Coordinates of C-alpha atoms in Angstrom, one line a residue:
M1 CA 35.0 -30.9 55.5
S2 CA 36.0 -33.4 58.1
S3 CA 39.6 -32.8 57.3
T4 CA 39.2 -29.1 57.9
S5 CA 37.4 -29.8 61.2
G6 CA 40.2 -32.1 62.3
T7 CA 42.8 -29.5 61.4
D8 CA 41.0 -26.9 63.4
A9 CA 40.7 -29.2 66.4
A10 CA 44.4 -30.0 66.2
T11 CA 45.3 -26.3 66.0
A12 CA 43.0 -25.5 68.9
S13 CA 44.6 -28.3 71.0
R14 CA 48.0 -26.8 70.4
T15 CA 46.9 -23.2 71.2
P16 CA 47.7 -22.2 74.8
R17 CA 44.6 -22.2 77.0
P18 CA 44.7 -18.4 77.9
L19 CA 44.9 -17.6 74.1
R20 CA 42.0 -19.9 73.4
R21 CA 40.0 -18.1 76.0
A22 CA 40.7 -14.8 74.3
T23 CA 39.2 -16.1 71.0
R24 CA 35.9 -17.3 72.5
R25 CA 32.6 -15.8 71.8
P26 CA 31.9 -12.5 73.7
T27 CA 29.4 -14.3 76.1
A28 CA 31.9 -16.9 77.0
R29 CA 34.7 -14.3 77.4
G30 CA 32.3 -12.4 79.7
L31 CA 31.6 -15.4 81.9
D32 CA 35.4 -16.2 82.0
T33 CA 36.0 -12.6 83.1
L34 CA 33.4 -12.9 85.9
R35 CA 34.9 -16.2 87.1
A36 CA 38.5 -14.9 87.0
F37 CA 37.6 -11.8 89.0
R38 CA 35.1 -13.4 91.4
P39 CA 36.8 -11.7 94.4
T40 CA 36.4 -8.2 92.9
L41 CA 32.8 -9.1 91.8
L42 CA 32.0 -9.9 95.5
V43 CA 33.6 -6.6 96.7
A44 CA 31.5 -4.6 94.2
A45 CA 28.3 -6.4 95.1
L46 CA 28.9 -5.9 98.9
A47 CA 29.7 -2.2 98.4
S48 CA 26.6 -1.6 96.2
M49 CA 24.4 -3.5 98.6
F50 CA 25.7 -1.4 101.6
G51 CA 25.2 1.8 99.6
T52 CA 21.7 0.9 98.5
V53 CA 20.7 0.2 102.1
L54 CA 22.2 3.5 103.3
V55 CA 20.3 5.4 100.6
I56 CA 17.0 3.7 101.4
T57 CA 17.3 4.1 105.2
P58 CA 16.7 7.9 105.5
G59 CA 13.5 7.7 103.4
V60 CA 12.2 4.8 105.6
V61 CA 12.9 6.8 108.8
A62 CA 11.2 9.9 107.3
D63 CA 8.1 7.9 106.2
A64 CA 7.9 6.4 109.7
L65 CA 8.1 9.8 111.4
R66 CA 5.4 11.2 109.1
A67 CA 3.2 8.2 109.9
I68 CA 3.3 9.0 113.7
G69 CA 2.3 12.6 113.1
L70 CA 5.6 14.5 112.6
E71 CA 5.5 16.8 109.5
D72 CA 8.8 18.6 109.5
V73 CA 11.2 15.6 109.0
G74 CA 13.2 17.1 106.2
S75 CA 16.1 18.0 108.5
V76 CA 16.2 14.6 110.0
Q77 CA 16.3 13.0 106.6
A78 CA 19.0 15.4 105.4
V79 CA 21.2 14.6 108.4
L80 CA 20.8 10.8 107.9
S81 CA 21.5 11.2 104.2
V82 CA 24.8 13.0 104.9
V83 CA 25.9 10.4 107.4
G84 CA 25.0 7.7 105.0
W85 CA 26.9 9.2 102.2
V86 CA 30.0 9.7 104.4
F87 CA 30.0 6.0 105.4
L88 CA 29.3 5.0 101.8
A89 CA 32.3 7.1 100.6
V90 CA 34.4 5.2 103.2
A91 CA 33.2 1.9 102.0
V92 CA 33.7 2.7 98.3
Y93 CA 37.2 4.0 99.1
V94 CA 38.1 0.7 100.9
G95 CA 36.5 -1.3 98.2
S96 CA 38.5 0.5 95.5
I97 CA 41.8 -0.2 97.2
V98 CA 40.8 -3.8 97.8
T99 CA 39.8 -4.2 94.2
A100 CA 43.0 -2.5 92.9
N101 CA 45.2 -4.7 95.0
T102 CA 43.3 -7.9 94.1
C103 CA 43.6 -7.0 90.4
S104 CA 47.3 -6.4 90.9
T105 CA 47.7 -9.8 92.6
I106 CA 45.8 -11.6 89.8
I107 CA 47.8 -9.8 87.1
A108 CA 51.1 -10.6 88.9
G109 CA 50.2 -14.3 88.7
Q110 CA 49.4 -14.0 85.0
T111 CA 52.7 -12.5 83.9
R112 CA 53.6 -15.4 81.6
V113 CA 50.1 -15.4 80.1
L114 CA 50.3 -11.7 79.3
A115 CA 53.9 -12.1 78.0
L116 CA 52.6 -14.8 75.6
Q117 CA 50.0 -12.5 74.4
R118 CA 52.6 -9.8 73.9
L119 CA 54.7 -12.4 72.0
V120 CA 51.9 -13.0 69.5
G121 CA 51.4 -9.3 68.8
A122 CA 49.3 -7.8 71.5
T123 CA 50.4 -4.4 72.9
G124 CA 50.5 -3.4 76.5
A125 CA 48.0 -0.6 75.9
A126 CA 45.6 -3.1 74.2
L127 CA 45.9 -5.6 77.1
R128 CA 45.3 -2.8 79.6
R129 CA 42.2 -1.6 77.7
G130 CA 40.9 -5.2 77.8
I131 CA 41.4 -5.3 81.6
G132 CA 39.6 -1.9 81.8
R133 CA 36.6 -3.4 79.9
S134 CA 36.7 -6.3 82.4
G135 CA 36.5 -3.8 85.2
V136 CA 33.4 -2.2 83.7
L137 CA 31.8 -5.6 83.3
V138 CA 32.6 -6.7 86.8
G139 CA 31.5 -3.3 88.2
V140 CA 28.2 -3.3 86.3
V141 CA 27.3 -6.9 87.2
G142 CA 28.4 -6.5 90.8
A143 CA 26.8 -3.2 91.3
L144 CA 23.4 -4.3 89.9
L145 CA 23.5 -7.5 91.9
G146 CA 24.4 -5.6 95.1
G147 CA 21.6 -3.1 94.3
V148 CA 19.0 -5.8 94.0
L149 CA 20.3 -7.5 97.2
G150 CA 20.2 -4.1 99.0
V151 CA 16.6 -3.5 98.1
G152 CA 15.8 -7.1 99.2
V153 CA 17.6 -6.7 102.5
A154 CA 15.9 -3.3 103.2
A155 CA 12.4 -4.8 102.3
A156 CA 13.0 -7.8 104.6
V157 CA 14.1 -5.6 107.6
V158 CA 11.2 -3.2 107.1
A159 CA 8.8 -6.1 107.0
M160 CA 10.3 -7.6 110.1
L161 CA 10.2 -4.3 112.0
R162 CA 6.6 -3.7 111.0
A163 CA 5.6 -7.2 112.1
R164 CA 7.1 -6.5 115.5
H165 CA 5.5 -3.0 115.6
F166 CA 8.8 -1.1 115.7
L167 CA 7.7 0.7 112.6
P168 CA 4.2 2.0 111.9
D169 CA 2.0 0.3 109.3
T170 CA 2.4 2.7 106.4
T171 CA 3.8 2.7 102.9
Y172 CA 7.6 2.9 102.6
D173 CA 9.6 3.9 99.5
L174 CA 12.0 1.1 99.1
V175 CA 13.2 1.9 95.6
P176 CA 14.1 5.7 95.7
A177 CA 15.7 7.3 92.7
G178 CA 18.8 7.9 94.7
I179 CA 19.9 4.2 94.6
V180 CA 21.2 4.9 91.1
L181 CA 24.0 7.0 92.8
P182 CA 25.7 4.2 94.8
V183 CA 25.3 1.7 92.0
G184 CA 26.9 4.2 89.6
A185 CA 29.6 5.1 92.1
V186 CA 30.6 1.4 92.5
V187 CA 30.8 0.9 88.7
V188 CA 33.1 3.9 88.3
A189 CA 35.2 3.0 91.4
T190 CA 35.6 -0.6 90.1
W191 CA 36.7 0.5 86.7
A192 CA 39.1 3.0 88.2
A193 CA 40.5 0.3 90.5
F194 CA 41.0 -2.0 87.6
R195 CA 42.9 0.8 85.7
A196 CA 45.1 1.5 88.7
G197 CA 45.7 -2.2 89.4
S198 CA 46.6 -3.0 85.8
R199 CA 49.5 -0.5 85.5
R200 CA 51.9 -3.3 85.7
V201 CA 50.6 -4.7 82.4
L202 CA 52.4 -2.0 80.5
A203 CA 55.8 -3.3 81.9
V204 CA 55.3 -6.9 80.8
T205 CA 57.7 -7.8 77.9
P206 CA 57.4 -10.7 75.4
L207 CA 60.7 -12.0 76.8
Q208 CA 59.0 -12.8 80.1
A209 CA 57.1 -15.6 78.3
L210 CA 60.2 -17.6 78.7
S211 CA 60.3 -17.1 82.5
N212 CA 58.8 -19.5 85.0
T213 CA 58.4 -17.0 87.8
V214 CA 54.9 -15.7 88.7
E215 CA 56.1 -12.9 91.0
P216 CA 58.6 -10.3 90.1
T217 CA 61.9 -10.2 91.9
A218 CA 62.5 -8.3 95.1
A219 CA 64.1 -5.5 93.1
D220 CA 61.1 -5.2 90.9
L221 CA 58.7 -5.1 93.9
R222 CA 60.8 -2.5 95.8
A223 CA 59.0 0.8 95.7
G224 CA 60.3 3.0 93.0
R225 CA 61.7 6.5 93.5
G226 CA 58.4 8.1 92.4
R227 CA 56.3 6.1 94.9
R228 CA 58.9 6.8 97.7
A229 CA 58.9 10.5 97.0
V230 CA 55.1 10.7 96.9
A231 CA 54.7 8.7 100.1
I232 CA 57.2 10.8 102.0
T233 CA 55.7 14.0 100.7
L234 CA 52.2 12.9 101.8
L235 CA 53.4 11.8 105.2
V236 CA 55.4 15.0 105.9
V237 CA 52.5 17.3 104.7
G238 CA 50.0 15.3 106.7
A239 CA 52.1 15.3 109.8
A240 CA 52.7 19.0 109.6
S241 CA 48.9 19.7 109.2
M242 CA 48.1 17.4 112.1
L243 CA 50.6 19.2 114.4
L244 CA 49.0 22.5 113.4
A245 CA 45.6 21.1 114.3
V246 CA 46.9 19.9 117.7
A247 CA 48.3 23.4 118.4
L248 CA 45.0 25.0 117.5
G249 CA 42.9 22.4 119.2
G250 CA 42.8 24.3 122.5
V251 CA 41.9 27.6 120.9
T252 CA 39.2 26.9 118.3
V253 CA 37.1 24.0 117.0
L254 CA 38.1 25.1 113.5
A255 CA 41.2 23.0 114.2
V256 CA 39.2 20.1 112.9
L257 CA 39.8 21.4 109.3
P258 CA 43.6 21.1 109.2
G259 CA 43.2 18.0 111.4
T260 CA 40.9 16.2 108.9
F261 CA 43.1 17.3 106.0
G262 CA 46.3 16.1 107.7
A263 CA 44.8 12.7 108.7
F264 CA 43.5 12.1 105.1
V265 CA 46.8 13.1 103.5
S266 CA 49.0 11.2 106.0
F267 CA 46.9 8.1 105.7
S268 CA 47.1 8.3 101.9
G269 CA 50.9 8.4 102.4
V270 CA 50.7 5.2 104.4
V271 CA 48.6 3.5 101.7
V272 CA 50.8 4.7 98.8
G273 CA 54.0 3.8 100.7
A274 CA 52.7 0.5 102.1
P275 CA 55.7 -1.5 100.6
L276 CA 57.9 0.9 102.6
V277 CA 55.9 1.1 105.8
M278 CA 55.0 -2.5 106.3
P279 CA 58.4 -4.3 106.1
P280 CA 59.8 -2.8 109.4
V281 CA 56.6 -3.9 111.3
L282 CA 56.8 -7.3 109.6
A283 CA 60.4 -7.6 110.7
L284 CA 59.4 -7.1 114.3
A285 CA 56.5 -9.6 114.0
G286 CA 58.9 -12.1 112.4
R287 CA 61.2 -12.1 115.4
I288 CA 58.6 -13.8 117.6
G289 CA 59.4 -17.5 117.7
S290 CA 62.2 -17.1 115.1
R291 CA 64.3 -19.8 116.7
D292 CA 62.0 -22.3 114.9
P293 CA 63.3 -22.7 111.4
V294 CA 59.8 -22.9 109.9
V295 CA 58.8 -19.6 111.7
L296 CA 62.0 -18.0 110.5
L297 CA 61.4 -19.0 106.9
A298 CA 57.8 -17.7 107.1
G299 CA 59.1 -14.3 108.3
R300 CA 61.7 -14.1 105.6
N301 CA 59.1 -15.0 103.0
A302 CA 56.9 -12.1 104.0
L303 CA 59.8 -9.7 103.8
R304 CA 61.1 -11.2 100.5
A305 CA 58.1 -9.8 98.5
P306 CA 57.1 -6.4 100.1
G307 CA 54.8 -5.6 97.2
R308 CA 52.8 -8.8 97.5
T309 CA 52.7 -8.4 101.3
A310 CA 51.5 -4.8 101.1
R311 CA 48.8 -5.8 98.6
A312 CA 47.6 -8.5 100.9
V313 CA 47.3 -6.5 104.2
I314 CA 46.8 -2.8 103.3
G315 CA 43.0 -3.3 103.2
L316 CA 43.1 -4.7 106.7
V317 CA 45.2 -1.8 107.9
I318 CA 42.5 0.5 106.5
G319 CA 39.7 -1.4 108.2
V320 CA 41.3 -1.6 111.6
T321 CA 42.4 2.0 111.5
L322 CA 38.8 3.2 110.7
L323 CA 37.3 1.0 113.4
V324 CA 39.8 2.0 116.1
T325 CA 39.6 5.7 115.1
F326 CA 35.9 5.9 115.8
A327 CA 36.1 3.8 118.9
V328 CA 38.9 6.0 120.4
A329 CA 37.1 9.2 119.5
L330 CA 33.8 8.1 121.0
G331 CA 35.6 6.8 124.1
I332 CA 37.2 10.1 124.7
L333 CA 33.9 11.9 124.1
Q334 CA 32.2 9.7 126.6
H335 CA 34.9 10.3 129.2
V336 CA 34.7 14.1 128.7
S337 CA 30.9 14.1 128.9
A338 CA 31.1 12.2 132.2
L339 CA 33.7 14.6 133.6
S340 CA 31.5 17.6 132.7
V341 CA 28.5 16.1 134.3
R342 CA 30.4 15.4 137.5
E343 CA 31.8 18.9 137.5
L344 CA 28.4 20.5 137.1
G345 CA 26.5 18.0 139.4
G346 CA 29.1 17.9 142.2
G347 CA 28.7 14.1 142.6
S348 CA 24.9 14.2 143.3
A349 CA 22.6 11.3 142.7
A350 CA 21.1 13.2 139.7
S351 CA 24.6 13.5 138.1
A352 CA 25.2 9.7 138.6
A353 CA 21.9 8.9 136.9
T354 CA 22.8 11.3 134.1
I355 CA 26.1 9.5 133.6
R356 CA 24.4 6.1 133.5
S357 CA 22.0 7.4 130.9
E358 CA 24.9 8.8 128.8
D359 CA 26.7 5.5 129.1
H360 CA 23.7 3.8 127.7
F361 CA 23.5 6.3 124.9
F362 CA 27.2 6.1 124.0
A363 CA 27.0 2.3 124.0
Q364 CA 24.2 2.4 121.5
L365 CA 26.0 5.0 119.4
N366 CA 29.2 3.0 119.5
A367 CA 27.3 -0.1 118.3
V368 CA 25.8 1.8 115.4
V369 CA 29.0 3.4 114.3
S370 CA 30.9 0.2 114.7
A371 CA 28.4 -1.6 112.5
L372 CA 28.7 1.1 109.8
V373 CA 32.4 1.2 109.9
G374 CA 32.6 -2.6 110.3
F375 CA 31.1 -3.0 106.9
S376 CA 34.2 -1.4 105.5
G377 CA 36.1 -3.9 107.6
V378 CA 34.2 -6.7 105.9
L379 CA 35.3 -5.4 102.5
A380 CA 38.9 -5.3 103.8
A381 CA 38.5 -8.8 105.2
V382 CA 37.3 -10.1 101.8
G383 CA 40.4 -8.5 100.2
V384 CA 42.8 -10.1 102.7
V385 CA 41.2 -13.6 102.2
N386 CA 41.5 -13.2 98.4
A387 CA 45.0 -11.9 98.5
L388 CA 46.3 -14.6 100.8
A389 CA 44.5 -17.4 99.0
L390 CA 45.8 -16.2 95.6
G391 CA 49.3 -15.9 97.0
V392 CA 49.2 -19.5 98.0
V393 CA 48.0 -20.6 94.6
Q394 CA 50.5 -18.5 92.7
R395 CA 53.4 -19.9 94.8
R396 CA 52.7 -23.5 93.9
R397 CA 56.2 -24.0 92.3
E398 CA 57.9 -22.4 95.3
L399 CA 56.0 -24.8 97.7
G400 CA 56.9 -27.7 95.6
L401 CA 60.6 -26.8 95.7
L402 CA 60.5 -26.5 99.4
R403 CA 59.1 -30.1 99.6
V404 CA 61.8 -31.3 97.3
L405 CA 64.4 -29.7 99.6
G406 CA 63.1 -31.7 102.5
L407 CA 60.2 -29.8 104.2
T408 CA 57.3 -32.0 104.9
A409 CA 53.7 -31.1 103.9
S410 CA 52.9 -30.4 107.5
Q411 CA 55.9 -28.0 107.8
V412 CA 54.9 -26.2 104.6
R413 CA 51.3 -25.8 105.9
R414 CA 52.6 -24.4 109.2
M415 CA 55.0 -22.0 107.3
I416 CA 52.2 -20.6 105.2
V417 CA 49.8 -20.2 108.1
T418 CA 52.5 -18.6 110.2
E419 CA 53.4 -16.2 107.4
A420 CA 49.8 -15.2 107.1
V421 CA 49.5 -14.7 110.9
Q422 CA 52.6 -12.5 110.9
M423 CA 51.3 -10.4 108.0
V424 CA 47.9 -10.0 109.7
A425 CA 49.5 -9.2 113.1
A426 CA 51.6 -6.5 111.5
A427 CA 48.5 -5.0 109.8
V428 CA 46.6 -5.1 113.1
V429 CA 49.4 -3.4 115.0
T430 CA 49.8 -0.7 112.3
G431 CA 46.0 -0.1 112.3
L432 CA 45.8 0.1 116.1
V433 CA 48.6 2.7 116.3
L434 CA 47.2 4.8 113.5
G435 CA 43.6 4.5 114.9
V436 CA 44.7 5.7 118.3
V437 CA 46.6 8.6 116.8
Y438 CA 43.7 9.7 114.5
G439 CA 41.1 9.1 117.2
W440 CA 42.9 11.2 119.7
L441 CA 43.5 13.9 117.0
A442 CA 39.7 14.0 116.3
A443 CA 39.0 14.4 120.0
R444 CA 41.7 17.1 120.4
T445 CA 40.4 19.2 117.5
L446 CA 36.7 18.9 118.5
L447 CA 36.9 18.9 122.3
G448 CA 40.2 20.7 123.0
T449 CA 38.5 24.0 123.8
L450 CA 36.8 22.4 126.8
H451 CA 40.2 22.0 128.5
F452 CA 39.5 18.5 129.9
P453 CA 42.2 15.8 129.9
L454 CA 42.0 13.9 126.6
T455 CA 43.6 10.6 127.4
P456 CA 43.1 8.0 124.6
V457 CA 40.5 5.4 125.5
L458 CA 40.8 2.2 123.6
P459 CA 37.8 -0.1 124.4
P460 CA 39.1 -3.6 125.3
V461 CA 36.2 -5.2 123.5
T462 CA 37.2 -3.5 120.2
V463 CA 40.8 -4.7 120.6
A464 CA 39.6 -8.2 121.4
V465 CA 37.3 -8.3 118.4
V466 CA 40.0 -6.9 116.0
V467 CA 42.8 -9.1 117.2
G468 CA 40.7 -12.3 117.4
G469 CA 38.9 -11.7 114.1
A470 CA 42.2 -10.9 112.3
L471 CA 43.9 -14.0 113.5
L472 CA 40.9 -16.2 112.6
L473 CA 40.9 -14.5 109.2
A474 CA 44.6 -15.4 108.6
V475 CA 44.0 -19.1 109.4
V476 CA 40.7 -19.4 107.4
A477 CA 42.3 -17.6 104.4
T478 CA 45.2 -20.0 104.1
V479 CA 44.1 -23.4 105.3
A480 CA 42.0 -24.4 102.3
P481 CA 44.4 -23.2 99.6
V482 CA 47.3 -24.8 101.3
R483 CA 45.4 -28.1 101.6
R484 CA 44.7 -28.0 97.9
A485 CA 48.3 -27.1 97.1
M486 CA 49.6 -30.0 99.2
R487 CA 47.5 -32.5 97.2
V488 CA 49.8 -31.7 94.3
T489 CA 53.0 -33.8 94.2
P490 CA 56.3 -31.9 94.2
R491 CA 57.0 -33.1 90.6
E492 CA 53.7 -31.7 89.4
A493 CA 54.2 -28.5 91.2
L494 CA 57.6 -28.0 89.6
A495 CA 56.4 -28.7 86.1
V496 CA 56.5 -25.8 83.7
D497 CA 53.0 -24.7 82.7

């Protein structure tokens, strides 16, 4: 009996760690899955929490209105519900892209592990089904955790507002049946994102088990003909639809229909074609300070792997675009409203008071919208932090080689941080440009019939918050992983796993 146990122990010690994990008990495998996909678990939990709060809020407002004597509150609750579902859809969309890209990044770093599993008989389809099951597990756990947190947050806010007498002292429904919908939506979106992000598994061959690379070559990462064709088609169709909306904007408010369609389609083209769209912007960002060899190397590293770079920053592009779109549209609306008041009031004291009142209203509206859209930005920020941190970990051998070739640990740290700053700067610039275009388009289609000048208005506070937050994000996302990577000696970093 002891001989058998010793043989089993010896066999287990010779078995590669990833394969030993695959043979563990289901509970252990489930915990390993949750640990491996912690970033996507966090995204699912945040999205579910946000959705739960959005579903609870209309009911709380309706209960408060009834408590102060208003009976017909159905229309108010319906409007708030529609607004909530719109912003929830945006958050789920952003979360899905972040999850898919994070999953792709993790899988890119596990190429040799997957190839080893292929080598011992696993098929690509079976591996992908396993990743799909992992997506369901992560989605269920994250959605349930987020739902519970959302109910807790809503209860705490309601209790605080009641204590300060902002809400009447009545009974509030904090667990409506509708919270099942955002929880279910997050589970489905997470599973679909895992499926989309795991497509590369089907291309892994057993021969890659003999390779030491964790990232595919530049040729492998270059967008294929299919992706290029789809991206160009979406961009062309979207641009044509937006041009039609601009032409109709001065005639009818129905121009918002082709405008919305064109914006969605063209932006989908940007997302699909991110490996094609981002490199030119990165090339421009990389020219800043390129006389410094470390900065030059950082810029070339970002361009060397367009797929990895696109996965890292596309979520941030989405978040910045959304925030700037709403800020520009609301800024133009506020400007047009002030012009109309001046035109009607003729510069009287009453018109000046009206403008001040409207300014206060728009400031509050902008704060509310920014908070709602900003949550999608939080999801995008989580994705950027995860992607940049994973990228540093997966490039351990590359960093070790650079140190062998003569770069100091300080220079390697500066190179990685500079590379992250360049990537984030490119994402911010892209998001700002797209946001201004889409925000102006929204104002043109909705307000064009008023025939006021519609000059894009980009609030400086929004720009400062976006730029400052993004640069801070780049530094925070890379400093800790780089510090850990520099603790490993070049010899250990170059060792074959």
